Amino acid sequence: MPTSRSQAGLASVCATALAFSGLLATGLLAAQPAAAADPAGYQNVRINEVTSSNSDTVELYNAGSTAVSISGWKMSDDSFSPQSFSPSSASIPAGGYVTFNSPKGLGDTDKVVLYTAGGTVVDRVDWATGQAKPAIARCGGDGTGGWVTATATTFGAANAVGCPAGSRSVRINEVTSDGTDTVELYNAGPGAVDLGSWTYVDNDTTHSPASVAASAPSATVIPAGGYVTFDSALGLGSADSLFLRDGNGTTVDSVTWATGGASPSTERCGTGSGSFRTATTATLGAVNSCSGSGGGGGGTPTGHLLGGGGALTGGCTPEAPSGTGSAPAGTLPWPGGLDVTIADDVCAFTTSTGPEGRDLSGLAFDPANPSVLWAAKNKNWLFKLVKSNGKWIPDASWSATGKQIRFAGGTGQPDSEGLTVGPGGHLYVTSERDNANNTVPKDTVMEFDPAATGSVLTPVHQWDMTAQFPQLNTGSKDDANLGFEGVGYVPDSWLTANGWVDPLTHAAYNPANYPLHGSGLYFAGLEWDGTLHVYGLNSDGGFTTFGTIATGEASVMDVTFDAGTQRIVATCDNTCGETHTFLKVDANGAIVPDVAYTNPAVMPVDNLEGFALAPASTCVNGSREAVWSDDGSYGFGSGSSSSGHALYSGTFPC
């Protein structure tokens, strides 16, 4: 194992100690001014984008939760010493940007090193010939992504480039500076990556880059979805940086930590993605624990639950969760923001058939109008929600108290659980049973036109699949309540572009084979066993059943297609440890689980049945809104600020 920087310097410190003290005693060594203290949160400031064309502009991004002063900061490149620059602002707000022009210009092959006023290296990026034209930028736009060449500059806004596969999928995942000085890399891509010519360097600008392959233990290849760990040959300090470079000398990834921020380790909260935080336990070679404090030792807490409060109104009765289980193996921590906000008024969803205010379940953003969030309440109600002062409230222009829904013919009380927005803005709602006869299953999908007038909506079309699930028809209301819990509309264009194989023909899916089904299929989630059931819903009232998909979850409570990640998302509540499984089309044309995430750590473990991700068009600073619904409105229990609230709002990466 290589000697740490503190050990290597011990002998030279001892050899010079007497001479140094003698100079002080004789007054021959003049007192030097103290170096400027590094501002709080400096390690959260990242170089986010650089262009070496014309303007030679550098963009900084603050990934922390508080503003950071950059007064007196400097930069250097590969040919000049640190120089002052004139930023667009002397302070970077949380989640904000600052730009400046390089004081000396930037070359076709060059680097930018950023320093605090006290001379501490904050961040660094190196690039090979032409890779900063028009710009080299962090993918994802939130200051945590790897470096790629962009096709256009996006200064002052979230970077437009995505994180590609190949070498750019290799990320610094965890670093220790507690004497072991170990670095862990993770490959988030679909193929192995050759590290034979890769190098790394720390924040000491006098150090030459060290070889990854020549470090111990030696590693030349990192497998897909795998880890490589090695001990830094440069040693790593209590406050330091690490910069990873590919074989061309271009920076792939970097991390900076404040004093003590990598002891025992600094790790990404989310393997291969997310921001760095000081961990309570090192997890080298395994999934990160996402424990400890954020900001690489900068003091950001693990997250806050914000908002809420208010007295329960008459009849409003929250209900504690039941049936809590564990998350599927391999589930990763939430990759988005750590803070979550309670996003509704207390007891906001009391109705005539549900005066207890519970049972808000399925959620869906309107893709054509992302300022609208649709919600289904189990006891036959729909709500159109809009934002007001940070809360989702019923849209009074549609109905301030929601609209009731009925089965075809205007009868019954649908146990409305899931909903999705289909073509033309119509709402497709699933029901498990008729609440007026709740021991008998009635697994249906109903299509409603939200533009229809009146306070009660009846279906434009209705499809009944009850006969496919005889295991639910036992005479028990509990079994009847384990049917269709969620539904998601998946466009044909995604299925064909990704090579989905039609289970009925065993050939590439051809929508033209099903002329009455419209422009997509509907994936209904079955609470009974966590499977997805795929249907083509025909305009004549018939339907085509395409088969069943395993999600790896014990139950499914909500289903959505997320165009931002190009994945189908199956959500399970506390039954599965609050997880969201993202599914893809694999190389064989089958739809399979890709990755699963749990909820932010600050959220309650409840019957959180609804989940929706805002469209990518709403992205700000690399994030978009995620919304959850609590079927029991229980929160953290009686007397807590979350009691009586059904909606929670957080952020998810773009």
XYZ file of C-alpha atoms in Angstrom:
654
model
C 0.000 0.000 0.000
C 1.477 3.426 -0.885
C 2.569 5.832 1.830
C 0.095 8.594 2.581
C 0.984 12.200 2.028
C 1.217 12.858 5.797
C 3.645 9.954 6.293
C 5.832 10.895 3.352
C 6.313 14.417 4.676
C 7.185 13.404 8.242
C 10.966 13.057 7.758
C 11.362 16.375 5.959
C 9.303 18.137 8.620
C 11.555 16.767 11.392
C 14.768 17.663 9.508
C 13.788 21.292 9.114
C 12.154 21.886 12.472
C 15.308 23.157 14.319
C 16.370 25.415 11.474
C 12.870 26.856 11.219
C 12.641 27.567 14.960
C 16.087 29.206 14.852
C 14.966 31.609 12.167
C 11.949 32.528 14.256
C 14.136 33.108 17.344
C 16.475 35.490 15.510
C 13.676 37.349 13.832
C 15.087 36.560 10.388
C 11.788 34.965 9.259
C 9.122 37.601 8.896
C 5.566 36.789 9.892
C 3.414 35.880 6.877
C -0.218 36.875 6.446
C -2.652 34.046 7.158
C -4.176 32.396 4.110
C -7.821 33.217 3.483
C -10.161 30.668 5.022
C -12.015 28.521 2.521
C -15.704 29.442 2.431
C -18.233 26.955 3.773
C -19.431 24.562 1.110
C -16.590 25.322 -1.333
C -16.276 21.617 -2.189
C -19.810 21.695 -3.634
C -18.771 24.143 -6.377
C -18.017 22.317 -9.621
C -16.693 23.371 -12.992
C -19.732 22.525 -15.116
C -18.945 23.667 -18.672
C -15.972 25.138 -20.559
C -15.523 26.391 -24.102
C -12.171 27.044 -25.771
C -13.870 28.707 -28.743
C -13.795 32.508 -28.974
C -15.143 33.507 -25.551
C -13.069 30.993 -23.503
C -15.931 30.869 -21.014
C -16.022 28.808 -17.823
C -19.249 27.940 -15.994
C -19.412 26.989 -12.297
C -22.319 25.215 -10.606
C -23.160 24.997 -6.895
C -24.440 21.486 -6.091
C -24.846 22.335 -2.397
C -27.821 23.533 -0.377
C -26.459 27.001 0.520
C -24.859 29.859 -1.398
C -21.046 29.912 -1.691
C -18.920 33.061 -1.969
C -16.283 32.895 -4.718
C -14.794 36.289 -3.942
C -11.049 36.253 -4.594
C -11.060 32.855 -6.319
C -8.562 32.170 -9.091
C -7.991 29.853 -12.035
C -5.044 28.514 -14.003
C -4.547 26.498 -17.166
C -1.616 24.378 -18.352
C 0.560 27.398 -19.191
C -0.102 30.143 -16.636
C -0.129 30.397 -12.846
C -3.322 31.140 -10.874
C -4.952 34.363 -12.037
C -7.902 36.374 -10.758
C -11.059 36.387 -12.855
C -14.232 38.465 -12.977
C -17.288 36.257 -12.366
C -20.829 37.189 -13.318
C -21.604 37.123 -9.583
C -19.456 37.054 -6.439
C -21.657 34.337 -4.941
C -23.232 31.189 -6.382
C -26.692 30.386 -5.031
C -27.651 26.819 -4.189
C -28.371 25.058 -7.472
C -27.176 28.140 -9.376
C -24.573 29.078 -11.955
C -21.800 31.657 -12.377
C -19.775 32.226 -15.547
C -16.514 34.025 -16.302
C -14.048 34.397 -19.146
C -10.572 32.948 -18.776
C -8.136 35.830 -18.071
C -5.477 34.344 -20.394
C -7.465 32.421 -22.998
C -7.767 28.651 -23.397
C -6.125 26.333 -25.886
C -7.399 23.539 -28.100
C -5.730 21.101 -25.676
C -5.735 22.576 -22.190
C -7.095 22.438 -18.656
C -8.815 24.662 -16.098
C -7.914 24.470 -12.409
C -10.163 26.372 -9.961
C -8.807 27.661 -6.606
C -10.312 29.309 -3.544
C -8.879 32.642 -2.416
C -6.699 30.662 0.000
C -5.228 28.553 -2.813
C -7.154 25.309 -2.238
C -7.924 23.429 -5.448
C -11.702 23.204 -5.842
C -12.059 21.460 -9.203
C -10.183 20.723 -12.395
C -10.935 19.608 -15.935
C -8.441 18.576 -18.636
C -9.336 18.051 -22.296
C -7.695 16.655 -25.404
C -7.589 18.329 -28.817
C -10.930 19.746 -29.904
C -12.963 18.363 -27.018
C -13.870 21.802 -25.644
C -15.248 22.991 -28.986
C -17.955 24.106 -28.860
C -17.780 23.027 -25.214
C -16.840 20.296 -22.788
C -19.636 19.853 -20.255
C -20.764 17.619 -17.440
C -23.555 15.354 -18.604
C -26.753 15.808 -16.675
C -26.157 19.458 -15.876
C -26.164 19.166 -12.097
C -22.434 19.319 -11.440
C -22.167 15.599 -10.684
C -22.016 14.053 -14.167
C -18.980 12.958 -16.166
C -17.385 15.096 -18.862
C -18.438 14.893 -22.521
C -18.085 17.084 -25.606
C -21.300 19.053 -26.123
C -22.777 20.037 -29.486
C -23.774 23.474 -28.182
C -23.059 25.705 -25.183
C -25.720 26.113 -22.472
C -24.091 28.608 -20.110
C -26.306 29.622 -17.194
C -28.680 26.691 -17.670
C -28.762 22.925 -17.206
C -26.444 21.155 -19.638
C -28.266 19.553 -22.554
C -25.969 16.570 -22.979
C -26.899 13.141 -21.693
C -24.524 10.654 -20.099
C -23.475 8.226 -22.865
C -22.246 4.677 -22.578
C -18.606 3.677 -23.060
C -15.747 5.265 -21.195
C -17.910 8.189 -20.065
C -19.988 5.766 -18.008
C -17.058 5.167 -15.608
C -17.450 7.246 -12.469
C -15.525 7.895 -9.270
C -17.859 6.227 -6.792
C -16.092 6.323 -3.408
C -12.792 7.606 -1.968
C -11.135 7.160 1.435
C -8.452 9.406 2.923
C -8.219 7.784 6.358
C -4.803 6.204 5.791
C -5.819 3.667 3.146
C -6.260 6.347 0.446
C -8.378 4.016 -1.675
C -10.315 4.946 -4.817
C -13.360 3.054 -6.089
C -14.581 3.365 -9.685
C -17.937 2.128 -10.965
C -18.937 1.366 -14.559
C -22.591 2.264 -15.115
C -22.411 1.371 -18.812
C -23.447 -1.747 -20.742
C -19.923 -2.858 -21.665
C -16.471 -3.322 -20.123
C -14.047 -0.366 -20.339
C -10.262 -0.607 -20.795
C -8.467 1.437 -18.110
C -4.949 0.557 -19.294
C -3.977 4.107 -20.218
C -6.121 5.979 -17.696
C -4.601 8.253 -15.044
C -5.597 10.231 -11.985
C -4.229 13.215 -10.090
C -4.985 14.971 -6.798
C -5.187 18.668 -5.913
C -1.413 19.128 -5.687
C -0.642 20.824 -8.997
C 3.025 19.810 -8.726
C 2.057 16.115 -8.956
C 2.187 14.318 -12.286
C -0.815 12.100 -13.092
C -0.479 8.520 -11.792
C -1.483 5.426 -13.751
C -4.589 3.502 -12.714
C -3.159 0.266 -14.070
C 0.167 0.760 -12.259
C -1.511 1.385 -8.902
C -2.031 -1.452 -6.462
C -3.968 -3.601 -6.820
C -3.477 -3.399 -10.586
C -6.618 -3.146 -12.718
C -6.780 -2.677 -16.476
C -10.459 -3.400 -17.204
C -13.671 -2.469 -15.379
C -16.645 -4.721 -16.229
C -20.150 -3.476 -17.011
C -21.950 -2.774 -13.732
C -18.733 -3.570 -11.875
C -16.218 -1.948 -9.567
C -12.460 -1.391 -9.552
C -10.616 -0.270 -6.420
C -6.985 0.792 -6.081
C -4.774 2.626 -3.595
C -3.719 6.108 -4.627
C -0.003 6.258 -5.401
C -0.152 10.005 -4.725
C -1.591 9.759 -1.219
C -4.757 11.660 -0.340
C -5.132 14.389 2.249
C -7.835 15.171 4.779
C -8.995 17.951 2.416
C -8.189 17.027 -1.165
C -9.475 16.252 -4.651
C -9.296 13.405 -7.121
C -9.483 13.841 -10.885
C -9.897 10.825 -13.189
C -8.610 11.107 -16.781
C -9.021 8.821 -19.791
C -6.254 7.705 -22.163
C -6.444 11.016 -24.071
C -5.869 13.023 -20.914
C -9.469 14.280 -20.815
C -11.104 14.511 -17.387
C -13.814 11.900 -16.992
C -14.885 12.605 -13.410
C -13.788 14.383 -10.226
C -14.547 14.856 -6.546
C -13.398 17.391 -3.936
C -13.846 17.082 -0.181
C -13.353 19.431 2.760
C -11.355 18.553 5.892
C -12.342 15.101 7.124
C -14.883 14.704 4.338
C -13.386 11.420 3.053
C -12.912 9.752 6.438
C -13.981 7.033 6.534
C -15.037 7.796 2.947
C -16.818 10.160 0.614
C -19.289 8.320 -1.586
C -21.981 9.025 -4.127
C -25.466 8.760 -2.672
C -26.617 6.417 -5.424
C -24.108 4.022 -6.975
C -22.525 5.640 -10.026
C -24.802 8.684 -9.769
C -25.822 11.433 -7.389
C -23.786 13.845 -5.313
C -20.987 12.915 -2.895
C -21.442 12.762 0.860
C -19.343 11.704 3.828
C -20.254 8.107 4.664
C -20.395 6.585 8.124
C -19.052 3.316 6.717
C -16.868 2.654 3.669
C -18.462 0.196 1.219
C -15.650 -0.320 -1.295
C -16.557 -2.814 -3.997
C -20.252 -2.829 -3.042
C -23.392 -0.687 -3.296
C -22.942 2.603 -1.459
C -24.638 2.898 1.909
C -25.874 6.477 1.365
C -25.359 7.051 5.078
C -23.853 10.040 6.849
C -23.792 13.722 5.894
C -23.882 15.369 2.478
C -21.580 17.631 0.578
C -18.358 15.667 1.005
C -18.049 16.783 4.613
C -19.533 20.210 4.049
C -22.203 19.690 6.688
C -25.334 19.251 4.560
C -27.725 16.944 6.479
C -29.204 13.753 5.089
C -32.286 15.684 4.064
C -35.251 17.560 5.507
C -38.981 16.955 5.448
C -40.413 20.413 4.915
C -43.864 21.962 5.233
C -47.002 20.319 6.491
C -48.804 20.889 9.761
C -52.369 21.940 10.389
C -55.144 20.526 12.551
C -57.208 17.570 11.343
C -60.674 18.661 10.275
C -63.857 16.904 11.363
C -64.081 13.355 10.015
C -60.510 13.345 8.700
C -58.963 10.122 10.025
C -55.454 9.075 8.932
C -54.711 5.346 8.908
C -51.428 3.664 9.869
C -49.707 1.514 7.244
C -49.719 -2.264 7.336
C -47.779 -5.078 5.688
C -44.328 -3.458 5.608
C -41.734 -5.608 3.832
C -38.197 -5.251 2.534
C -36.927 -3.842 -0.754
C -35.800 -6.217 -3.525
C -32.108 -7.130 -3.503
C -29.953 -4.585 -5.300
C -32.310 -1.635 -4.740
C -30.328 1.617 -4.860
C -30.766 4.794 -2.803
C -32.928 7.571 -4.196
C -30.853 9.337 -6.901
C -32.535 12.721 -6.583
C -32.576 15.484 -3.991
C -32.464 14.647 -0.296
C -35.125 17.158 0.772
C -38.856 16.436 0.442
C -41.748 18.868 0.888
C -45.264 18.063 2.066
C -47.218 19.323 -0.924
C -50.896 19.591 0.008
C -53.185 21.148 2.577
C -54.130 19.044 5.582
C -57.205 16.854 4.985
C -57.494 18.200 1.441
C -59.221 15.162 -0.066
C -62.309 14.543 2.056
C -65.312 13.570 -0.102
C -68.906 12.440 0.407
C -67.936 8.781 -0.072
C -64.632 9.190 1.746
C -65.035 11.698 4.599
C -61.973 10.233 6.367
C -59.809 11.994 3.733
C -57.760 8.900 2.922
C -57.309 6.806 -0.225
C -55.569 9.183 -2.625
C -53.737 6.724 -4.845
C -52.709 6.921 -8.526
C -50.935 10.030 -9.865
C -50.120 11.177 -13.390
C -48.722 14.379 -14.855
C -50.407 15.602 -18.023
C -47.586 15.335 -20.622
C -49.199 18.066 -22.741
C -49.601 20.386 -19.746
C -47.084 19.522 -16.989
C -48.588 22.135 -14.683
C -51.478 19.695 -14.190
C -51.279 16.624 -11.948
C -54.175 14.157 -12.054
C -55.004 12.068 -8.979
C -57.352 9.137 -8.379
C -59.063 8.635 -5.012
C -60.054 5.039 -4.286
C -63.704 5.721 -3.566
C -64.629 6.803 -7.123
C -63.169 10.310 -7.405
C -60.791 12.131 -9.735
C -58.948 15.355 -8.947
C -57.294 17.812 -11.293
C -54.495 19.448 -9.304
C -52.489 22.612 -9.984
C -49.660 24.289 -8.064
C -50.359 27.191 -5.732
C -47.718 28.505 -3.337
C -45.782 25.269 -3.620
C -48.785 23.016 -2.945
C -50.876 20.835 -5.245
C -54.494 21.936 -4.842
C -57.720 21.083 -6.712
C -58.211 23.218 -9.822
C -61.356 25.180 -8.995
C -62.016 25.799 -12.703
C -62.487 22.014 -13.124
C -63.828 21.175 -9.667
C -62.720 22.420 -6.273
C -63.936 19.176 -4.686
C -63.087 16.648 -7.406
C -65.489 14.769 -9.695
C -67.125 11.437 -9.070
C -66.751 8.629 -11.603
C -69.058 5.723 -12.398
C -68.869 2.491 -14.347
C -70.370 2.326 -17.840
C -74.050 3.213 -17.746
C -73.547 5.520 -14.770
C -73.680 2.762 -12.165
C -71.623 1.625 -9.175
C -68.710 3.049 -7.226
C -65.414 2.184 -8.938
C -62.584 1.427 -6.494
C -60.435 3.771 -8.571
C -56.748 3.089 -7.899
C -54.506 3.964 -10.848
C -54.692 6.380 -13.732
C -52.713 7.435 -16.762
C -53.077 10.121 -19.418
C -53.575 8.631 -22.867
C -53.941 10.069 -26.380
C -55.964 13.235 -26.655
C -55.631 13.921 -22.947
C -58.202 11.281 -21.993
C -57.824 9.660 -18.577
C -57.591 5.884 -18.226
C -58.495 4.707 -14.723
C -58.217 1.226 -13.194
C -60.643 -0.232 -10.685
C -60.236 -3.375 -8.564
C -63.870 -3.758 -7.555
C -67.188 -1.978 -7.130
C -67.193 -0.454 -3.646
C -70.957 -0.967 -3.580
C -70.256 -4.730 -3.795
C -66.713 -4.969 -2.492
C -66.363 -8.738 -2.055
C -66.470 -9.272 -5.824
C -63.526 -8.257 -8.048
C -64.162 -5.971 -10.990
C -60.794 -5.418 -12.685
C -61.499 -2.849 -15.334
C -59.912 -0.018 -17.269
C -62.175 2.968 -17.907
C -61.588 5.843 -20.329
C -62.868 9.279 -19.311
C -62.956 12.571 -21.162
C -61.923 15.206 -18.580
C -63.505 17.914 -20.739
C -66.966 16.438 -20.196
C -69.295 18.692 -18.248
C -70.990 17.912 -14.962
C -69.856 16.734 -11.552
C -70.095 13.021 -12.401
C -68.109 11.367 -15.204
C -69.082 8.162 -17.027
C -66.671 6.207 -19.248
C -66.292 6.815 -22.954
C -65.128 3.190 -23.130
C -64.718 0.438 -20.540
C -62.745 -2.812 -20.716
C -63.365 -5.615 -18.192
C -60.565 -8.144 -17.540
C -62.008 -9.652 -14.337
C -62.278 -13.170 -15.796
C -58.475 -13.319 -16.178
C -57.994 -13.288 -12.386
C -60.072 -16.050 -10.786
C -57.693 -16.106 -7.787
C -59.226 -12.797 -6.684
C -62.814 -14.069 -6.746
C -62.954 -15.896 -3.400
C -65.780 -14.018 -1.734
C -63.257 -12.088 0.344
C -63.136 -8.326 0.092
C -59.419 -8.490 0.864
C -58.701 -10.720 -2.145
C -60.960 -8.628 -4.356
C -58.857 -5.633 -3.263
C -55.632 -7.078 -4.771
C -56.398 -6.438 -8.417
C -55.503 -3.597 -10.805
C -53.729 -1.020 -8.669
C -51.990 1.088 -11.333
C -51.858 1.620 -15.081
C -49.459 3.301 -17.483
C -49.852 4.226 -21.149
C -46.769 3.197 -23.175
C -46.515 4.614 -26.726
C -46.045 2.275 -29.674
C -43.123 4.432 -30.801
C -41.099 3.437 -27.725
C -41.947 -0.240 -28.056
C -40.944 -0.376 -31.718
C -37.839 1.801 -31.370
C -36.540 -0.435 -28.593
C -37.202 -3.699 -30.408
C -39.944 -5.147 -28.228
C -40.869 -8.644 -29.351
C -44.623 -9.223 -29.532
C -45.368 -12.233 -27.262
C -48.275 -13.211 -29.538
C -46.325 -13.359 -32.815
C -42.801 -13.892 -31.420
C -41.639 -11.252 -33.911
C -40.929 -7.541 -33.677
C -44.026 -5.724 -32.448
C -45.975 -4.259 -35.366
C -48.761 -1.909 -34.249
C -50.460 -2.281 -37.633
C -51.415 -5.827 -36.654
C -53.866 -4.333 -34.154
C -55.726 -1.625 -36.100
C -58.269 -0.724 -33.393
C -55.883 -0.262 -30.461
C -54.808 3.344 -31.019
C -51.193 4.481 -30.640
C -49.983 2.618 -27.562
C -50.505 -0.172 -25.070
C -51.625 -0.109 -21.440
C -49.594 -1.765 -18.681
C -51.806 -2.583 -15.682
C -50.131 -3.411 -12.367
C -51.578 -6.269 -10.319
C -51.265 -5.818 -6.565
C -51.736 -9.577 -6.042
C -48.247 -10.577 -7.273
C -46.463 -7.491 -8.616
C -46.885 -8.377 -12.292
C -47.689 -6.067 -15.194
C -50.414 -7.102 -17.633
C -50.171 -5.646 -21.135
C -53.281 -4.737 -23.131
C -54.257 -3.182 -26.406
C -57.536 -1.381 -25.729
C -59.683 -1.380 -28.838
C -62.078 1.365 -29.813
C -64.913 -1.198 -30.178
C -64.701 -2.186 -26.501
C -62.637 -5.302 -27.066
C -59.035 -5.767 -26.016
C -55.912 -7.755 -26.851
C -53.912 -9.375 -24.050
C -50.170 -9.383 -24.751
C -49.064 -11.248 -21.646
C -47.464 -10.695 -18.263
C -44.217 -9.018 -17.154
C -42.401 -9.746 -13.887
C -41.249 -6.621 -12.057
C -39.250 -8.301 -9.284
C -41.553 -6.658 -6.744
C -44.044 -8.411 -4.478
C -46.786 -5.931 -5.405
C -47.358 -3.025 -7.768
C -49.240 0.097 -6.677
C -48.611 2.481 -9.569
C -47.303 2.313 -13.138
C -45.988 5.094 -15.342
C -44.009 5.507 -18.532
C -41.258 8.076 -18.023
C -40.099 9.614 -21.292
C -37.189 11.284 -19.479
C -35.471 8.006 -18.596
C -37.166 6.066 -21.414
C -38.328 3.503 -18.892
C -41.547 1.983 -17.581
C -41.709 2.539 -13.807
C -43.474 0.118 -11.461
C -43.959 1.475 -7.939
C -44.463 -0.550 -4.772
C -45.270 0.974 -1.384
C -44.064 -0.160 2.052
C -44.962 -3.727 1.033
C -41.660 -3.704 -0.901
C -39.736 -1.172 1.169
C -40.964 1.815 -0.906
C -39.351 1.010 -4.271
C -39.567 2.108 -7.887
C -38.419 -0.420 -10.501
C -37.435 1.009 -13.881
C -37.977 -1.471 -16.723
C -36.393 -1.531 -20.180
C -36.449 -3.632 -23.360
C -33.447 -5.956 -23.252
C -31.309 -7.311 -26.107
C -33.763 -10.199 -26.591
C -36.735 -7.886 -26.996
C -38.221 -8.626 -23.567
C -39.280 -6.000 -21.021
C -37.219 -6.576 -17.881
C -36.211 -4.704 -14.688
C -33.256 -2.376 -15.221
C -32.715 -0.619 -11.875
C -34.708 -0.032 -8.683
C -34.587 2.934 -6.302
C -36.030 3.453 -2.860
C -37.596 6.703 -1.647
C -35.642 9.588 -0.101
C -34.585 8.695 3.437
C -36.602 11.506 5.049
C -39.944 10.158 3.852
C -42.266 8.087 6.033
C -42.656 4.354 5.396
C -46.360 4.306 4.588
C -48.821 3.062 1.984
C -47.289 5.458 -0.560
C -49.290 4.128 -3.488
C -49.005 6.912 -6.059
C -45.869 8.081 -7.862
C -45.381 10.473 -10.765
C -42.365 12.066 -12.458
C -42.739 15.435 -14.157
C -41.880 15.518 -17.876
C -38.289 16.332 -18.824
C -39.536 19.611 -20.313
C -39.878 20.932 -16.753
C -36.216 20.352 -15.832
C -34.481 23.143 -13.904
C -30.822 22.876 -12.894
C -30.739 19.203 -13.810
C -33.781 18.168 -11.751
C -37.526 17.732 -12.140
C -40.342 17.109 -9.722
C -41.300 13.736 -8.275
C -44.620 13.411 -6.426
C -45.833 10.673 -4.052
C -49.275 10.027 -2.557
C -49.922 8.471 0.863
C -53.073 6.341 0.680
C -53.503 6.504 4.459
C -52.506 10.195 4.896
C -50.655 8.921 7.947
C -47.208 10.464 7.563
C -45.165 9.962 10.714
C -48.280 9.530 12.812
C -50.523 11.523 15.084
C -49.103 14.867 16.141
C -46.480 14.963 13.369
C -46.381 17.693 10.736
C -47.187 15.067 8.084
C -50.324 13.662 9.724
C -53.381 14.212 7.524
C -51.326 14.968 4.409
C -51.433 12.885 1.242
C -48.895 14.451 -1.148
C -45.093 14.745 -1.027
C -42.853 16.530 -3.525
C -39.155 15.918 -4.202
C -36.743 16.011 -7.127
C -35.439 13.430 -9.601
C -32.504 13.833 -12.025
C -33.256 14.841 -15.594
